[in-house]
Coordinates of C-alpha atoms in Angstrom, one line a residue:
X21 CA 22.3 -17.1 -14.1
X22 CA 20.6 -18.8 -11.4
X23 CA 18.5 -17.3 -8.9
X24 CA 20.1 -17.6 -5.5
X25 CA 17.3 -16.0 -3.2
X26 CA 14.4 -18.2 -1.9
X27 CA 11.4 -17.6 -3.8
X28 CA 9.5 -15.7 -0.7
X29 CA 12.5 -13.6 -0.5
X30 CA 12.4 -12.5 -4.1
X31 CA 8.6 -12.0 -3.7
X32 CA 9.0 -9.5 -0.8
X33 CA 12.0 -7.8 -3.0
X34 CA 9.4 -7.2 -5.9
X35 CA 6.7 -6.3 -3.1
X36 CA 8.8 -4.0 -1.1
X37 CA 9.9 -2.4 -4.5
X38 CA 6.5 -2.0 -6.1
X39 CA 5.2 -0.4 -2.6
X40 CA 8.5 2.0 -2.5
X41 CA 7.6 3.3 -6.1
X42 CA 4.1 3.7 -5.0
X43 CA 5.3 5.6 -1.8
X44 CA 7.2 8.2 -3.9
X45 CA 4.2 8.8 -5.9
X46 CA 2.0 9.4 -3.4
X47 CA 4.2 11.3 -0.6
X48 CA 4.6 13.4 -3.9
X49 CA 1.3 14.1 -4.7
X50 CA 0.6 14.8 -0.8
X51 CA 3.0 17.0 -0.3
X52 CA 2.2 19.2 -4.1
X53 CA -1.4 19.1 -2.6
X54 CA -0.3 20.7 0.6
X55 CA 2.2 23.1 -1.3
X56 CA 5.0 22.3 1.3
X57 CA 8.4 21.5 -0.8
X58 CA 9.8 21.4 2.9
X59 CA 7.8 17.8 3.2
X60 CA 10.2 16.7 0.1
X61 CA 12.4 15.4 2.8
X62 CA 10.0 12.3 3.1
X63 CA 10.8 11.0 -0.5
X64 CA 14.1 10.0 0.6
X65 CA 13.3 6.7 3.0
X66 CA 11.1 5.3 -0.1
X67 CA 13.5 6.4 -2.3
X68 CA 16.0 5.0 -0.4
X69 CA 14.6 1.9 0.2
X70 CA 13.3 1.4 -3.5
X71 CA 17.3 2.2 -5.0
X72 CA 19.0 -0.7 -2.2
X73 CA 15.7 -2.9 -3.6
X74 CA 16.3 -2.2 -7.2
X75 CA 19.9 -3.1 -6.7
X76 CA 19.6 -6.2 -4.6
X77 CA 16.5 -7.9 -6.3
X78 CA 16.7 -7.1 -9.4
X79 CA 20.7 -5.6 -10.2
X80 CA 22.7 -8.8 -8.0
X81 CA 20.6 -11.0 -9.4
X82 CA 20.5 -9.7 -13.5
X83 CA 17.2 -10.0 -13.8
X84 CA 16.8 -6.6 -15.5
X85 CA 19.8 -7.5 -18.0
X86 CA 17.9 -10.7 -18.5
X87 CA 14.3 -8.9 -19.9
X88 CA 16.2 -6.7 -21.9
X89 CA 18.6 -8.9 -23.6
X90 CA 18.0 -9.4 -27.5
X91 CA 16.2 -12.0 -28.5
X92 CA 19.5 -13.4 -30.1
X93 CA 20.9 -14.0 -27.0
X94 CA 18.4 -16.7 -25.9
X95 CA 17.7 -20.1 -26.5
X96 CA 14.1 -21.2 -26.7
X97 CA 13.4 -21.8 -22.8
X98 CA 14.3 -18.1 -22.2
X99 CA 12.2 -16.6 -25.7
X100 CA 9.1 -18.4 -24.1
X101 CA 9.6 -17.1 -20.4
X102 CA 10.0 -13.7 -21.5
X103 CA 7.6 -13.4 -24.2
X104 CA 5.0 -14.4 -21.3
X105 CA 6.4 -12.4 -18.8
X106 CA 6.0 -9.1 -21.4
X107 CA 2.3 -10.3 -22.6
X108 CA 1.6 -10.2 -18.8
X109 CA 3.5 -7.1 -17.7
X110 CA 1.9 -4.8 -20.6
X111 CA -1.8 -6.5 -19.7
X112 CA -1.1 -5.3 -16.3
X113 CA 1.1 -2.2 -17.1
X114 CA -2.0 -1.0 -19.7
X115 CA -4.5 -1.4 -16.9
X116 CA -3.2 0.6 -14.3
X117 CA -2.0 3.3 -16.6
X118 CA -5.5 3.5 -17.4
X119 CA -6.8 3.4 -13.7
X120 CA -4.6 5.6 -12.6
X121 CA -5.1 8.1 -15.9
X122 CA -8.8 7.8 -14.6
X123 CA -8.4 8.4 -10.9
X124 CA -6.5 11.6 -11.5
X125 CA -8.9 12.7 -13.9
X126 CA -11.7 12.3 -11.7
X127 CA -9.8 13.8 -8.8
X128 CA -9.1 16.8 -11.0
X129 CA -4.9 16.5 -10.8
X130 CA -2.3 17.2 -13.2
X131 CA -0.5 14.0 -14.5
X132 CA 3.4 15.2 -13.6
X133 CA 7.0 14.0 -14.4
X134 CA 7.2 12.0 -11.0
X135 CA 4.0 10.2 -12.2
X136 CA 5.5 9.9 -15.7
X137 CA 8.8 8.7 -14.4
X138 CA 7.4 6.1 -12.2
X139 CA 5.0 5.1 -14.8
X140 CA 8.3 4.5 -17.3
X141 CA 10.3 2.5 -14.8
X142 CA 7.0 0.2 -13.8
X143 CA 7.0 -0.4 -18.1
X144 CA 10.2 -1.9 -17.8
X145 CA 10.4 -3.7 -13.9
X146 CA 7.6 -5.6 -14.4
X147 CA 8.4 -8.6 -16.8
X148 CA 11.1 -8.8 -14.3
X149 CA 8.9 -8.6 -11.4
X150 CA 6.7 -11.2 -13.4
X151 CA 9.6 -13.8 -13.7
X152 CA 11.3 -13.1 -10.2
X153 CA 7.7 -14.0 -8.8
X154 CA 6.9 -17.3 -10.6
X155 CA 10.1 -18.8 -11.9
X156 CA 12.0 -21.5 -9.9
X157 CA 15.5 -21.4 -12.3
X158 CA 16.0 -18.8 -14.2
X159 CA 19.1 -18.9 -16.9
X160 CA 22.2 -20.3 -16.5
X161 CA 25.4 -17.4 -17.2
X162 CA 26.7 -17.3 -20.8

């Protein structure tokens, strides 16, 4: 598999993503605080633009098949770019689970499932996002 989008391109796919998932979050924790489930109407333009990201950046292109192929299915090249793209992505992923474990401590809210959910999906987008933003050529196809 080669990557077919320009490198800015993918950069804005991993940035419009990552600011889509943030969206959700916080549109959800706005509209909890104001105890409107009217407002839940909202979610769907982030959520909307995050799914056609998802499936354009990171489905088309199969980078998320590619982080979460076994290690068995990759020569050397690939074993080294993910293995630093996963030492990055949890370095990052630990510190802002911790931030944000801290901020909504200090702000006195409840940790909930959109949080969690959001939290689960980041674990797993991010050696993708990681590789999408630095790598020229990813794999060839088997």
């Amino acid at each position: 598999m080669e990557l077919k989008t320009s490198k800015s391109s993918r950069r804005i796919g991993v940035i419009l993503n990552f600011i889509c998932l943030t969206a959700i979050v916080l549109l959800f924790e706005l509209i909890k605080l104001k105890q409107n489930p009217k407002l839940l109407i909202y979610e769907l333009f982030p959520l909307g633009i995050f799914v056609i990201s998802y499936f354009i950046y990171f489905g088309k292109t199969g980078l998320w098949k590619f982080t979460h192929k076994s290690l068995n299915k990759l020569d050397e090249r690939e074993i080294q770019l993910t293995n630093k793209s996963l030492r990055f992505s949890y370095f990052l992923f630990a510190v802002i689970t911790l931030s944000l474990f801290m901020i909504y401590t200090l702000l006195g809210l409840q940790v909930n499932m959109v949080l969690m959910v959001s939290l689960l999906f980041l674990a797993h987008i991010l050696p993708a996002y990681f590789i999408s933003w630095t790598a020229k050529k990813i794999i060839e196809e088997d």
